[in-house]
PDB file of C-alpha atoms in Angstrom:
ATOM      1  CA  MET A   1     -28.591   3.223 -10.407  1.00 64.00           C
ATOM      2  CA  SER A   2     -26.226   1.633  -7.709  1.00 76.00           C
ATOM      3  CA  LYS A   3     -26.850   2.731  -3.813  1.00 79.00           C
ATOM      4  CA  LYS A   4     -23.296   3.495  -3.926  1.00 75.00           C
ATOM      5  CA  THR A   5     -23.615   5.818  -7.113  1.00 79.00           C
ATOM      6  CA  GLU A   6     -27.061   7.140  -5.704  1.00 82.00           C
ATOM      7  CA  GLN A   7     -25.263   8.229  -2.538  1.00 80.00           C
ATOM      8  CA  ILE A   8     -22.200  10.115  -4.127  1.00 81.00           C
ATOM      9  CA  TYR A   9     -24.672  12.086  -5.995  1.00 82.00           C
ATOM     10  CA  LYS A  10     -26.512  12.628  -3.297  1.00 83.00           C
ATOM     11  CA  ALA A  11     -23.302  13.864  -1.143  1.00 83.00           C
ATOM     12  CA  ILE A  12     -22.632  15.877  -4.551  1.00 84.00           C
ATOM     13  CA  ALA A  13     -25.774  17.363  -4.588  1.00 85.00           C
ATOM     14  CA  SER A  14     -25.516  18.456  -0.748  1.00 84.00           C
ATOM     15  CA  LEU A  15     -22.555  20.089  -1.397  1.00 84.00           C
ATOM     16  CA  GLU A  16     -23.820  22.100  -4.481  1.00 85.00           C
ATOM     17  CA  ASP A  17     -26.519  23.253  -2.438  1.00 84.00           C
ATOM     18  CA  LEU A  18     -24.029  24.299   0.441  1.00 82.00           C
ATOM     19  CA  GLN A  19     -22.555  26.128  -1.866  1.00 82.00           C
ATOM     20  CA  ASN A  20     -25.390  28.163  -2.996  1.00 82.00           C
ATOM     21  CA  GLN A  21     -25.735  28.984   0.971  1.00 83.00           C
ATOM     22  CA  ILE A  22     -22.899  30.721   0.867  1.00 81.00           C
ATOM     23  CA  SER A  23     -23.294  32.336  -2.152  1.00 79.00           C
ATOM     24  CA  ILE A  24     -26.625  33.770  -0.698  1.00 81.00           C
ATOM     25  CA  ILE A  25     -24.787  35.138   2.119  1.00 78.00           C
ATOM     26  CA  ASN A  26     -21.946  36.811   0.059  1.00 73.00           C
ATOM     27  CA  GLN A  27     -24.766  38.482  -1.960  1.00 75.00           C
ATOM     28  CA  LEU A  28     -26.519  39.704   1.158  1.00 74.00           C
ATOM     29  CA  GLU A  29     -23.346  41.012   2.411  1.00 71.00           C
ATOM     30  CA  LYS A  30     -21.835  43.291  -0.572  1.00 66.00           C
ATOM     31  CA  SER A  31     -25.572  44.125  -0.542  1.00 69.00           C
ATOM     32  CA  LYS A  32     -25.639  45.628   3.047  1.00 68.00           C
ATOM     33  CA  ALA A  33     -22.491  47.427   1.904  1.00 59.00           C
ATOM     34  CA  GLY A  34     -21.869  50.364   5.118  1.00 57.00           C
ATOM     35  CA  ALA A  35     -24.557  48.808   6.991  1.00 63.00           C
ATOM     36  CA  GLU A  36     -23.957  47.949  10.922  1.00 71.00           C
ATOM     37  CA  LEU A  37     -25.000  44.054  12.125  1.00 68.00           C
ATOM     38  CA  SER A  38     -26.589  43.825  15.654  1.00 77.00           C
ATOM     39  CA  GLU A  39     -25.315  41.407  17.960  1.00 77.00           C
ATOM     40  CA  ALA A  40     -27.973  39.233  16.806  1.00 82.00           C
ATOM     41  CA  GLU A  41     -27.559  39.385  13.771  1.00 78.00           C
ATOM     42  CA  ARG A  42     -23.512  38.664  14.071  1.00 74.00           C
ATOM     43  CA  ILE A  43     -24.555  35.605  15.943  1.00 82.00           C
ATOM     44  CA  GLU A  44     -27.009  34.479  14.245  1.00 82.00           C
ATOM     45  CA  LYS A  45     -24.913  34.432  10.751  1.00 77.00           C
ATOM     46  CA  ILE A  46     -21.512  32.753  12.371  1.00 77.00           C
ATOM     47  CA  HIS A  47     -24.086  30.340  13.797  1.00 83.00           C
ATOM     48  CA  HIS A  48     -25.137  29.494  10.219  1.00 82.00           C
ATOM     49  CA  LEU A  49     -21.837  29.614   8.540  1.00 80.00           C
ATOM     50  CA  GLU A  50     -20.908  27.006  11.417  1.00 82.00           C
ATOM     51  CA  ASN A  51     -23.747  24.992  10.508  1.00 85.00           C
ATOM     52  CA  ILE A  52     -22.769  25.070   6.994  1.00 83.00           C
ATOM     53  CA  GLU A  53     -19.104  24.057   7.604  1.00 81.00           C
ATOM     54  CA  PHE A  54     -20.135  21.495   9.119  1.00 85.00           C
ATOM     55  CA  GLU A  55     -22.509  20.033   6.688  1.00 85.00           C
ATOM     56  CA  MET A  56     -19.945  20.136   4.206  1.00 82.00           C
ATOM     57  CA  GLY A  57     -17.930  18.135   6.142  1.00 82.00           C
ATOM     58  CA  GLN A  58     -20.210  15.519   6.944  1.00 85.00           C
ATOM     59  CA  ALA A  59     -20.890  15.600   3.060  1.00 83.00           C
ATOM     60  CA  LEU A  60     -17.671  15.182   1.981  1.00 82.00           C
ATOM     61  CA  LYS A  61     -17.029  12.628   4.713  1.00 84.00           C
ATOM     62  CA  SER A  62     -19.990  10.803   2.848  1.00 83.00           C
ATOM     63  CA  LEU A  63     -18.407  11.361  -0.481  1.00 82.00           C
ATOM     64  CA  ARG A  64     -15.550  10.019   0.137  1.00 81.00           C
ATOM     65  CA  PHE A  65     -16.831   6.788   2.373  1.00 84.00           C
ATOM     66  CA  TRP A  66     -19.058   5.825  -0.988  1.00 79.00           C
ATOM     67  CA  ILE A  67     -16.493   7.113  -3.428  1.00 78.00           C
ATOM     68  CA  GLY A  68     -13.993   4.066  -1.748  1.00 77.00           C
ATOM     69  CA  SER A  69     -16.417   1.281  -1.657  1.00 78.00           C
ATOM     70  CA  LEU A  70     -17.374   1.689  -4.919  1.00 74.00           C
ATOM     71  CA  TYR A  71     -13.831   0.731  -6.036  1.00 70.00           C
ATOM     72  CA  SER A  72     -13.731  -2.104  -3.080  1.00 68.00           C
ATOM     73  CA  TYR A  73     -14.326  -5.051  -5.174  1.00 67.00           C
ATOM     74  CA  ASN A  74     -11.735  -4.262  -7.841  1.00 63.00           C
ATOM     75  CA  GLY A  75      -9.541  -7.273  -8.711  1.00 62.00           C
ATOM     76  CA  LYS A  76     -11.723  -9.347  -6.387  1.00 66.00           C
ATOM     77  CA  SER A  77     -11.926 -12.604  -8.359  1.00 61.00           C
ATOM     78  CA  THR A  78     -14.343 -15.185  -7.975  1.00 72.00           C
ATOM     79  CA  SER A  79     -13.564 -17.025 -11.018  1.00 79.00           C
ATOM     80  CA  ASN A  80     -13.829 -20.728 -10.697  1.00 83.00           C
ATOM     81  CA  ALA A  81     -10.016 -21.292 -12.217  1.00 82.00           C
ATOM     82  CA  LYS A  82      -8.920 -18.462  -9.613  1.00 82.00           C
ATOM     83  CA  LYS A  83     -10.908 -20.882  -7.018  1.00 81.00           C
ATOM     84  CA  THR A  84      -9.677 -24.231  -7.918  1.00 85.00           C
ATOM     85  CA  ALA A  85      -6.002 -22.913  -8.203  1.00 82.00           C
ATOM     86  CA  SER A  86      -6.052 -21.290  -4.459  1.00 81.00           C
ATOM     87  CA  GLN A  87      -7.434 -24.709  -3.062  1.00 83.00           C
ATOM     88  CA  GLU A  88      -4.803 -26.513  -5.167  1.00 83.00           C
ATOM     89  CA  ASN A  89      -1.886 -23.974  -3.553  1.00 80.00           C
ATOM     90  CA  GLY A  90      -3.377 -23.874  -0.314  1.00 81.00           C
ATOM     91  CA  LYS A  91      -3.197 -27.952  -0.327  1.00 80.00           C
ATOM     92  CA  LYS A  92       0.687 -27.716  -1.222  1.00 76.00           C
ATOM     93  CA  GLY A  93       0.798 -25.630   2.284  1.00 74.00           C
ATOM     94  CA  GLY A  94      -0.300 -22.462   0.521  1.00 77.00           C
ATOM     95  CA  ARG A  95       2.830 -19.475   0.327  1.00 80.00           C
ATOM     96  CA  PRO A  96       5.465 -19.942   2.126  1.00 83.00           C
ATOM     97  CA  PRO A  97       6.556 -17.093   5.180  1.00 87.00           C
ATOM     98  CA  LYS A  98       8.344 -14.382   4.158  1.00 91.00           C
ATOM     99  CA  ALA A  99      11.840 -15.346   5.854  1.00 92.00           C
ATOM    100  CA  ILE A 100      12.093 -18.439   3.574  1.00 91.00           C
ATOM    101  CA  THR A 101      10.933 -16.311   0.478  1.00 92.00           C
ATOM    102  CA  ASP A 102      13.591 -13.617   1.192  1.00 94.00           C
ATOM    103  CA  LEU A 103      16.090 -16.592   1.931  1.00 94.00           C
ATOM    104  CA  LYS A 104      15.443 -17.759  -1.722  1.00 94.00           C
ATOM    105  CA  LYS A 105      15.759 -14.574  -2.878  1.00 95.00           C
ATOM    106  CA  ARG A 106      19.127 -14.441  -1.171  1.00 95.00           C
ATOM    107  CA  LYS A 107      20.606 -17.867  -2.623  1.00 95.00           C
ATOM    108  CA  ILE A 108      19.590 -16.708  -6.184  1.00 95.00           C
ATOM    109  CA  GLU A 109      21.200 -13.312  -5.820  1.00 95.00           C
ATOM    110  CA  LEU A 110      24.595 -15.752  -4.311  1.00 93.00           C
ATOM    111  CA  GLU A 111      24.677 -18.324  -7.093  1.00 94.00           C
ATOM    112  CA  GLU A 112      23.932 -15.961  -9.807  1.00 94.00           C
ATOM    113  CA  ASN A 113      25.297 -12.882  -9.397  1.00 93.00           C
ATOM    114  CA  VAL A 114      27.626 -12.875  -6.307  1.00 93.00           C
ATOM    115  CA  LEU A 115      29.744 -16.137  -6.300  1.00 93.00           C
ATOM    116  CA  PRO A 116      29.555 -15.936 -10.716  1.00 94.00           C
ATOM    117  CA  GLU A 117      31.496 -12.049 -10.285  1.00 94.00           C
ATOM    118  CA  LEU A 118      33.805 -12.800  -7.598  1.00 92.00           C
ATOM    119  CA  ASN A 119      35.112 -15.651  -9.250  1.00 92.00           C
ATOM    120  CA  ARG A 120      35.598 -13.739 -12.417  1.00 93.00           C
ATOM    121  CA  GLU A 121      37.530 -10.706 -10.508  1.00 91.00           C
ATOM    122  CA  LYS A 122      39.488 -13.425  -9.053  1.00 89.00           C
ATOM    123  CA  SER A 123      40.507 -15.072 -12.746  1.00 90.00           C
ATOM    124  CA  VAL A 124      41.540 -11.420 -14.210  1.00 91.00           C
ATOM    125  CA  THR A 125      43.160 -10.072 -11.034  1.00 87.00           C
ATOM    126  CA  THR A 126      46.683  -9.627 -11.286  1.00 88.00           C
ATOM    127  CA  ASP A 127      46.985  -8.584  -7.704  1.00 89.00           C
ATOM    128  CA  LEU A 128      47.995 -11.308  -4.938  1.00 90.00           C
ATOM    129  CA  GLU A 129      46.842  -9.100  -2.492  1.00 92.00           C
ATOM    130  CA  ARG A 130      43.242  -8.312  -3.961  1.00 91.00           C
ATOM    131  CA  GLU A 131      43.064 -12.222  -5.214  1.00 91.00           C
ATOM    132  CA  SER A 132      43.694 -13.198  -1.096  1.00 92.00           C
ATOM    133  CA  GLN A 133      40.561 -10.876  -0.634  1.00 94.00           C
ATOM    134  CA  ILE A 134      38.915 -12.130  -3.360  1.00 93.00           C
ATOM    135  CA  ASP A 135      39.503 -15.975  -1.755  1.00 94.00           C
ATOM    136  CA  VAL A 136      38.045 -14.895   1.352  1.00 94.00           C
ATOM    137  CA  GLN A 137      35.376 -13.429   0.366  1.00 95.00           C
ATOM    138  CA  ILE A 138      34.244 -16.455  -1.893  1.00 94.00           C
ATOM    139  CA  THR A 139      34.909 -19.009   0.968  1.00 95.00           C
ATOM    140  CA  GLU A 140      32.485 -16.116   3.314  1.00 95.00           C
ATOM    141  CA  TYR A 141      29.377 -15.978   0.501  1.00 95.00           C
ATOM    142  CA  GLU A 142      29.911 -20.292   0.028  1.00 95.00           C
ATOM    143  CA  ASN A 143      29.122 -20.475   3.794  1.00 95.00           C
ATOM    144  CA  GLU A 144      26.246 -17.968   3.905  1.00 95.00           C
ATOM    145  CA  LEU A 145      25.297 -20.173   0.765  1.00 95.00           C
ATOM    146  CA  PHE A 146      25.809 -23.510   2.817  1.00 96.00           C
ATOM    147  CA  ILE A 147      23.782 -22.184   5.776  1.00 96.00           C
ATOM    148  CA  ILE A 148      20.863 -21.031   3.554  1.00 95.00           C
ATOM    149  CA  GLU A 149      20.609 -24.378   1.568  1.00 95.00           C
ATOM    150  CA  GLU A 150      20.527 -26.132   5.166  1.00 95.00           C
ATOM    151  CA  LYS A 151      17.547 -23.625   6.146  1.00 94.00           C
ATOM    152  CA  LEU A 152      15.547 -24.157   3.407  1.00 93.00           C
ATOM    153  CA  ASP A 153      16.399 -27.924   3.583  1.00 93.00           C
ATOM    154  CA  ARG A 154      15.282 -27.940   7.541  1.00 93.00           C
ATOM    155  CA  TRP A 155      11.951 -25.853   5.681  1.00 89.00           C
ATOM    156  CA  HIS A 156      11.239 -28.533   3.530  1.00 87.00           C
ATOM    157  CA  GLU A 157      11.558 -31.641   5.377  1.00 88.00           C
ATOM    158  CA  GLU A 158       9.125 -29.105   8.245  1.00 85.00           C
ATOM    159  CA  LYS A 159       6.169 -29.483   5.784  1.00 80.00           C
ATOM    160  CA  LYS A 160       6.675 -32.587   4.817  1.00 80.00           C
ATOM    161  CA  LEU A 161       5.971 -33.728   8.386  1.00 78.00           C
ATOM    162  CA  LYS A 162       3.175 -31.828   8.582  1.00 67.00           C
TER     163      LYS A 162
END
């Protein structure tokens, strides 16, 4: 049995033991029905319950830790194929910055969705005012696309120089 699994079982056993202690205290209370507790007995009982509460909290904390660490290595592969692929990607410069990825996504969105949709709408509209609005929008999006392409080209050039 692994250390992690062993620690989980210990934490569970500790919680079960604490549950049994609470059950015993409850049974004693039921058997003392009507009997008054002295101040010392009452303080001792409160102290005992506080200790049980603390120990239960510690056992739960331990259990959460060990269960979390039990699955911490999932998804981490050390296969030779993944190592090799990772090294090759690193030689190519690794993953691009988020800003570059966002620019690429926006470029695709403009080229494949926004501009074709506006051109289609322009070709079917009969309203001259709407057609002029579409022309303005197309010009704005084409300018945005041009700026994006310039930024991407600049990033590729900088990457080549490194």
